[in-house]
Tab-separated table of C-alpha atoms and ligand atoms in Angstrom:
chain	number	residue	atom	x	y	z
D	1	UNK	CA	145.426	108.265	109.474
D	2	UNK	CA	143.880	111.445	108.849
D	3	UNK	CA	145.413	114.928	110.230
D	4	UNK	CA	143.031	117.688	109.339
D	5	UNK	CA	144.778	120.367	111.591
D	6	UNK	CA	148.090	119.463	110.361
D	7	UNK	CA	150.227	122.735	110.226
D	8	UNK	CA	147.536	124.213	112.514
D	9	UNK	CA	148.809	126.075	115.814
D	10	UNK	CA	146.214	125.397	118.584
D	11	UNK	CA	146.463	126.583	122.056
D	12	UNK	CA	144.139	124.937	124.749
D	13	UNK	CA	143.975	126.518	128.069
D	14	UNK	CA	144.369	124.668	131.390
D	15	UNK	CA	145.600	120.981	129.782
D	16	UNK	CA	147.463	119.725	132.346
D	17	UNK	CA	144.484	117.032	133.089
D	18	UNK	CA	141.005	116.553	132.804
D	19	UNK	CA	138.869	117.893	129.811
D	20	UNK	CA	141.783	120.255	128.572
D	21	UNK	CA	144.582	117.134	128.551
D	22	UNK	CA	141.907	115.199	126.450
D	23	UNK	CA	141.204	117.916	123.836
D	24	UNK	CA	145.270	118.776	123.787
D	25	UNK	CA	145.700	115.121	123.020
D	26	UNK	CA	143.054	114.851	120.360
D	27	UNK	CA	143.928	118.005	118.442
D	28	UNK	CA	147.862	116.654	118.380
D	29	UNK	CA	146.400	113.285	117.108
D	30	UNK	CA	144.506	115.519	114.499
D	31	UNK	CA	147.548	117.230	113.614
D	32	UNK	CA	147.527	120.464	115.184
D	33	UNK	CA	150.992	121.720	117.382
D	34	UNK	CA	149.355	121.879	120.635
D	35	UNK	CA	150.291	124.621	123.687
D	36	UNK	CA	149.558	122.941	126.790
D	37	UNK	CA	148.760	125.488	129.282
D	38	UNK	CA	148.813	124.984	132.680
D	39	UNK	CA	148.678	126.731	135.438
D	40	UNK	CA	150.409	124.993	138.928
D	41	UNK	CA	151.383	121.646	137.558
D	42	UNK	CA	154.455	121.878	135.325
D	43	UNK	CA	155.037	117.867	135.775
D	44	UNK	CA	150.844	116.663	134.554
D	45	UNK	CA	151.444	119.205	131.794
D	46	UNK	CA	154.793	117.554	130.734
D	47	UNK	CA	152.849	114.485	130.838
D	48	UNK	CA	150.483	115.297	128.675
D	49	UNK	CA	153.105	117.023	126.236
D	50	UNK	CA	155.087	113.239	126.471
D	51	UNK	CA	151.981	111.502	125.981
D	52	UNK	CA	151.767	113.571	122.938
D	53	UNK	CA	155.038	113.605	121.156
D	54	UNK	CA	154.686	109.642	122.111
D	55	UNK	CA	152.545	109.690	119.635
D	56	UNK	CA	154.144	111.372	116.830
D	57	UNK	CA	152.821	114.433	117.793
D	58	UNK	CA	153.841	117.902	118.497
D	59	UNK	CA	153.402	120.151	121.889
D	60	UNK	CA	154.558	122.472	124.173
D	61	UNK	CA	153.849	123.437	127.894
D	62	UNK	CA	153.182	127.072	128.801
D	63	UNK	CA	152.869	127.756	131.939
D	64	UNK	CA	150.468	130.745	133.294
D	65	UNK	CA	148.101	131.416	135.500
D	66	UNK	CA	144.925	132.653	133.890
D	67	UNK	CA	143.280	133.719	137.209
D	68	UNK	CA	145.455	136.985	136.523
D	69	UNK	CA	145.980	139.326	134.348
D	70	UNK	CA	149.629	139.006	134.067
D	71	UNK	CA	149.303	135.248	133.519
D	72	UNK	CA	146.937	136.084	130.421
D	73	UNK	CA	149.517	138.614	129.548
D	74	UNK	CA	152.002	135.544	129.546
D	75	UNK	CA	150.507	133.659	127.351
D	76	UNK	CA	149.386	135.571	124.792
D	77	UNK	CA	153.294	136.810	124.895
D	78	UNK	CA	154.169	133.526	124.076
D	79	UNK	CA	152.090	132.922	121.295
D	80	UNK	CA	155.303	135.227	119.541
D	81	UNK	CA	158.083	134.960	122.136
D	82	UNK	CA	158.323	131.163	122.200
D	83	UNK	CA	156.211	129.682	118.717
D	84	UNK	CA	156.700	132.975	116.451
D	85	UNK	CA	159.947	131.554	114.523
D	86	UNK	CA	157.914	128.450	113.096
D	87	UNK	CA	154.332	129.963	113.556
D	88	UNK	CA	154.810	133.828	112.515
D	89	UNK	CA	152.683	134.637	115.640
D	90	UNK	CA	149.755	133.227	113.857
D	91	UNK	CA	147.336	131.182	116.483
D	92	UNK	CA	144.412	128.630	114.062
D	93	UNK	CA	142.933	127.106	117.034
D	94	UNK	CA	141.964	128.220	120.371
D	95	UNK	CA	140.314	126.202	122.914
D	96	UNK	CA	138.989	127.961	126.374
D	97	UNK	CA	138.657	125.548	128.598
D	98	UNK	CA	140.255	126.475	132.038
D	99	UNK	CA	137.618	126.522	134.540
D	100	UNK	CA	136.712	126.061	137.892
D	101	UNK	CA	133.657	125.751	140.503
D	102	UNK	CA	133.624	126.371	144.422
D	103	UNK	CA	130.367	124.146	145.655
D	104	UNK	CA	128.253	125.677	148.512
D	105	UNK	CA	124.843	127.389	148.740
D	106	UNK	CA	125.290	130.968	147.434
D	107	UNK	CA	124.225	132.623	150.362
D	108	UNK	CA	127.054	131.385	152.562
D	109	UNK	CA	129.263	131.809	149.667
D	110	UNK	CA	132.976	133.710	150.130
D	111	UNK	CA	133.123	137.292	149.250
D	112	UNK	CA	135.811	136.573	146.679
D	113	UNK	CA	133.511	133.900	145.409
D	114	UNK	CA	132.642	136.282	142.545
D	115	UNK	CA	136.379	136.691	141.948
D	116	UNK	CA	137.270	133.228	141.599
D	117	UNK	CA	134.541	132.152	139.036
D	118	UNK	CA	134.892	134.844	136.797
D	119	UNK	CA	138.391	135.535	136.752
D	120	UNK	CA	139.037	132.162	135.612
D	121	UNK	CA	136.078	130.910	133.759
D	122	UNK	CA	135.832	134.320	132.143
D	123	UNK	CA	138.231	137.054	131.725
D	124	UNK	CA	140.516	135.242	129.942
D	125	UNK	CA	138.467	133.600	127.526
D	126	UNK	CA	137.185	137.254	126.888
D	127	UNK	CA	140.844	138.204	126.057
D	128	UNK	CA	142.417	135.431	125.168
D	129	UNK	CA	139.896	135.184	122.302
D	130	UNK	CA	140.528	138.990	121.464
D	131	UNK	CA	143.797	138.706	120.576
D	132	UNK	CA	142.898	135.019	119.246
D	133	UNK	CA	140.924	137.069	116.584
D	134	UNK	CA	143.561	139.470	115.872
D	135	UNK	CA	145.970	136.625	114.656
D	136	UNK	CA	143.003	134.777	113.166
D	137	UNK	CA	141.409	137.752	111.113
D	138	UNK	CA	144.249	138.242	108.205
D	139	UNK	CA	144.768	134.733	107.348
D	140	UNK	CA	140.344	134.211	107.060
D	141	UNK	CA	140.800	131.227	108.868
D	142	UNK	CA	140.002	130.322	112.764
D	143	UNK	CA	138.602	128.230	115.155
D	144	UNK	CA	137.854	129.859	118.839
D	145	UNK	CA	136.187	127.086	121.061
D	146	UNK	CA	134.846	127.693	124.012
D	147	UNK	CA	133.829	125.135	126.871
D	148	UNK	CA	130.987	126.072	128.275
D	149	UNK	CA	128.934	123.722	130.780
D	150	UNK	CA	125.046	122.255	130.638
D	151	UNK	CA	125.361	124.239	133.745
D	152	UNK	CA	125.178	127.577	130.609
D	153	UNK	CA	121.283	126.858	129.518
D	154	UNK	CA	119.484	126.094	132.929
D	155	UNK	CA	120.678	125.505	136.742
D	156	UNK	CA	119.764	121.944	136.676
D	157	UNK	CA	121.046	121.435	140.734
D	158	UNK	CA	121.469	123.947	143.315
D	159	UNK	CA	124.828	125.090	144.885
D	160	UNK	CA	127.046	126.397	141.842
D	161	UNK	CA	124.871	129.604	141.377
D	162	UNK	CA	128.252	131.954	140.638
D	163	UNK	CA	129.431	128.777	138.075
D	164	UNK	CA	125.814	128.863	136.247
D	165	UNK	CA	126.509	132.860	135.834
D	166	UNK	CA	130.047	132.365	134.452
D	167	UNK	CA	128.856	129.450	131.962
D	168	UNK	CA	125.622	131.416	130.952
D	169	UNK	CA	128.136	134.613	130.373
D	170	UNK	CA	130.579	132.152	127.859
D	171	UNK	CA	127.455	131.022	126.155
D	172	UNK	CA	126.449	134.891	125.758
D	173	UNK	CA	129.701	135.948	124.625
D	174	UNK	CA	130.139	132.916	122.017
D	175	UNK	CA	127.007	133.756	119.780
D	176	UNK	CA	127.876	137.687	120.279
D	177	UNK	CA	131.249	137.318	119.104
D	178	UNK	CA	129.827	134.892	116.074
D	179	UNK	CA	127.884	137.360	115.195
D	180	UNK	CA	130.329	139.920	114.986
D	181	UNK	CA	132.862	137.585	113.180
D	182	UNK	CA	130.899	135.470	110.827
D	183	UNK	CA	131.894	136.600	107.673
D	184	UNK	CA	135.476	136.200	108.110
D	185	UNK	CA	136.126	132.924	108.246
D	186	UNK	CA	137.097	132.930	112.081
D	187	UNK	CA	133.886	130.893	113.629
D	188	UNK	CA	133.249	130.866	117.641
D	189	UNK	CA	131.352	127.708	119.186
D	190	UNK	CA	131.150	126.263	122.345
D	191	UNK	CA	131.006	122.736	124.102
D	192	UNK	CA	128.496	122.504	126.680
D	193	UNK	CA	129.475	119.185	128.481
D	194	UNK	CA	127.223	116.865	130.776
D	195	UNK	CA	128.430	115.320	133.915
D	196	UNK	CA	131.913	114.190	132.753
D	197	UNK	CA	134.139	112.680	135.769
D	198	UNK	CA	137.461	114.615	136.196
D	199	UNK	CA	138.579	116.255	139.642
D	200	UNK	CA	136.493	119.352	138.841
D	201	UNK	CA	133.200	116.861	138.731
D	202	UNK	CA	134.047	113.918	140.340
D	203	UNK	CA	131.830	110.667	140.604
D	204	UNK	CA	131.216	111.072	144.331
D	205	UNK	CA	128.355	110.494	146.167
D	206	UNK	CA	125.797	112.460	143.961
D	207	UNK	CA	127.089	110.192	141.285
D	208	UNK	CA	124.592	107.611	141.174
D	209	UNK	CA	121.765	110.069	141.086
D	210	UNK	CA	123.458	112.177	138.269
D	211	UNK	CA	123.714	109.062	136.483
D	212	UNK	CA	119.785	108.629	136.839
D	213	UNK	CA	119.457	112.034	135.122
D	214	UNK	CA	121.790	110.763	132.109
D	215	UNK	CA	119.747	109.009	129.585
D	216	UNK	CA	122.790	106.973	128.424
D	217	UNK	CA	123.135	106.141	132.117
D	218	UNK	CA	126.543	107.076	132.924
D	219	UNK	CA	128.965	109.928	133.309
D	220	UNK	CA	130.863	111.059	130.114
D	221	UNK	CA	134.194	110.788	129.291
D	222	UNK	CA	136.900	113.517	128.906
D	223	UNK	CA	137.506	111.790	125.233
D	224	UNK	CA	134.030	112.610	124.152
D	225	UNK	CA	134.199	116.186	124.726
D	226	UNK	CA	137.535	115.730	122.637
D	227	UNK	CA	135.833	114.477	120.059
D	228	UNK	CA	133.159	117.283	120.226
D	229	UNK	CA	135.972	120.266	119.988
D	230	UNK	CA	138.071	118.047	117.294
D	231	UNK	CA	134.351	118.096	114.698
D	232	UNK	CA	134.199	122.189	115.498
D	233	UNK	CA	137.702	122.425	114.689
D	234	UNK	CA	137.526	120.490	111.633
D	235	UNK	CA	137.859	122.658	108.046
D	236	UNK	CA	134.991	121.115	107.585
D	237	UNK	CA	132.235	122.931	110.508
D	238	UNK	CA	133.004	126.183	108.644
D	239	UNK	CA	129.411	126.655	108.220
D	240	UNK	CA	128.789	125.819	112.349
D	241	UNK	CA	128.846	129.503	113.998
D	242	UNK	CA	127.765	130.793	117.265
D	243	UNK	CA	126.413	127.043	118.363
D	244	UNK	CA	126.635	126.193	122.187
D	245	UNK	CA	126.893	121.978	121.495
D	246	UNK	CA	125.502	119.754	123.964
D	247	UNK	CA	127.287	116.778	125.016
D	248	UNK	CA	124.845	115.762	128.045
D	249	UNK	CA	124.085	112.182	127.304
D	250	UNK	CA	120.713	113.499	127.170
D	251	UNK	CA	120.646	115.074	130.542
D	252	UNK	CA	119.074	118.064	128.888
D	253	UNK	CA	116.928	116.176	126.307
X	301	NAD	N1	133.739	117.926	134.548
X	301	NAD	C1	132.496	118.299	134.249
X	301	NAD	O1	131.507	117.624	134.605
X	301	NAD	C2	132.261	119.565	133.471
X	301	NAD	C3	130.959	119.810	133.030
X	301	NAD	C4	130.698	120.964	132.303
X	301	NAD	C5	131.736	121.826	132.014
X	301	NAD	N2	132.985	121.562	132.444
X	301	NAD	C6	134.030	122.549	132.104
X	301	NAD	O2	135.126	121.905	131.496
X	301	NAD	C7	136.320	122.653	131.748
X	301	NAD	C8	137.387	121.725	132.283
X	301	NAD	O3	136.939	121.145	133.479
X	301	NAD	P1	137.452	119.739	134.046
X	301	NAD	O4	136.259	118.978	134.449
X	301	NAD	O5	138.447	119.119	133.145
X	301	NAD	O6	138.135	120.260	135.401
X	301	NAD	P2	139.571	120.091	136.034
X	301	NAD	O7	139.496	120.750	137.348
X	301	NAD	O8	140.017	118.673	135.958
X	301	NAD	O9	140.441	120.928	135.031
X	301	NAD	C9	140.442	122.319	135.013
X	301	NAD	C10	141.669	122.758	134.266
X	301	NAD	O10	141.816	124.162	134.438
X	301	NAD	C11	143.133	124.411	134.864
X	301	NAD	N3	143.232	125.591	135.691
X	301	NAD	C12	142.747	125.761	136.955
X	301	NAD	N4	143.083	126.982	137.414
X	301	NAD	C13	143.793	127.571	136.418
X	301	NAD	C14	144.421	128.829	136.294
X	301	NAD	N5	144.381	129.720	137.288
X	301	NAD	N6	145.069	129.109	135.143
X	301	NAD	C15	145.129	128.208	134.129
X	301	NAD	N7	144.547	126.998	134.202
X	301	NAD	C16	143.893	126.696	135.336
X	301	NAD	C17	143.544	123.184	135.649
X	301	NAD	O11	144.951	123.088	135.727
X	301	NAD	C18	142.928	122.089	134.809
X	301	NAD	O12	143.790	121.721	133.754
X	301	NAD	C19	135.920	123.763	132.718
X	301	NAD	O13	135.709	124.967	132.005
X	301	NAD	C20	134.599	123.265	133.297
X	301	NAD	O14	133.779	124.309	133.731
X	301	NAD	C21	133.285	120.455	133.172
């Protein structure tokens, strides 16, 4: 079987289930040693580290809570404290993928609501991809990912309006920072997933009208986002930079 991110350190934030367990598993099947980071659930993100090493691959769980500034803190530390004896405090791979979304119409909307979307979906993509690039930058290699939402381009339904502001900020800040980094060897690209059913996005009773909106006629599947991040992280996208990928099932066509 092929490994293309064999020797590769990649870190994928909040992969203790959902989207994030399916591109930590991928990227391990790839090759890559994978830090699971999660943020409440020590025992799903041992699961997903089992599921892993199961396999004949490598992984360990970090836990931290991104929605702070210490938990960034705590992860980045660990990038040296707990893989710099076999890594050298290098990092290949980073994957940005913690999110979250509060439903409700805007205007009756919590006045931490602005809190909660972008301190998770992103201030720590905006540093954890800062120091990402520092590590990346002397070896001219890099992959920063970043998993941004349909919900980036347009506000397709109503009732995530702070969401569709985070998304359309990780969209803006993927082609900025491409821009700033493509010569190096370091590119930045982002996912923009469809309706995929995990407990962020469940299939509940919008579902069947979602589904309508899918040309392939169904929600996707956490694996196919997988797949998505595992072809940007490939040696071989080196000449993919600053593209926001849709993976809609032609929602968006
Ligand atoms: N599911 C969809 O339909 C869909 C569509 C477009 C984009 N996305 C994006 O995909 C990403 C993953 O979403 P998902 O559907 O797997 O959702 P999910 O709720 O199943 O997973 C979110 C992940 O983020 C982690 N997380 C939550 N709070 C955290 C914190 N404070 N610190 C660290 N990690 C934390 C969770 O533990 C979990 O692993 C998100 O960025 C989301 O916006 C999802």
């Amino acid at each position: 079987m092929s490994r293309p991110l064999e020797n590769k350190l990649a870190l994928v934030t909040g992969s203790s289930r959902g989207i994030g367990a399916a591109i930590a598993i991928r990227l391990a099947a790839d090759g890559a040693y994978v830090i699971v980071n999660y943020a409440a659930s020590p025992a799903r993100a041992e699961k997903v580290v089992k599921e892993i090493r199961n396999a004949g691959g490598n992984a360990e769980a970090v836990g931290a809570d991104l929605s702070t500034v210490q938990g960034i803190n705590k992860l980045i530390a660990s990038i040296d404290q707990v893989f710099g004896a076999s890594f050298g405090g290098r990092l290949d791979i980073l994957v940005n993928n913690a999110g979250t979304v509060v439903f409700g119409p805007f205007m009756e909307g919590a006045e931490d609501s602005y809190d909660k979307h972008f301190n998770l979906n992103v201030r720590p993509l905006i540093a954890l991809s800062k120091d990402a690039a520092r590590r990346m930058l002397p070896q001219k290699w890099g992959r920063i990912i970043n998993i941004g939402s349909i919900h980036g381009e347009s506000a397709p339904i109503p009732g995530v309006t702070m969401y569709v502001a985070t998304k359309f900020a990780v969209h803006g800040f993927t082609r900025g920072l491409s821009r700033e980094l493509g010569a190096t060897g370091v590119t930045v690209n982002a996912v923009q997933p469809g309706f995929i059913d995990t407990e962020l996005s469940p299939a509940n009773g919008q579902a069947e009208d979602m589904k309508k909106l899918t040309s392939v006629g169904r929600f996707g599947r956490v694996e196919e986002i997988a797949s998505a991040v595992a072809f940007l992280a490939h040696p071989e996208s080196a000449f993919i930079n600053g593209e926001n990928l849709t993976v809609d099932g032609g929602w968006s066509a």
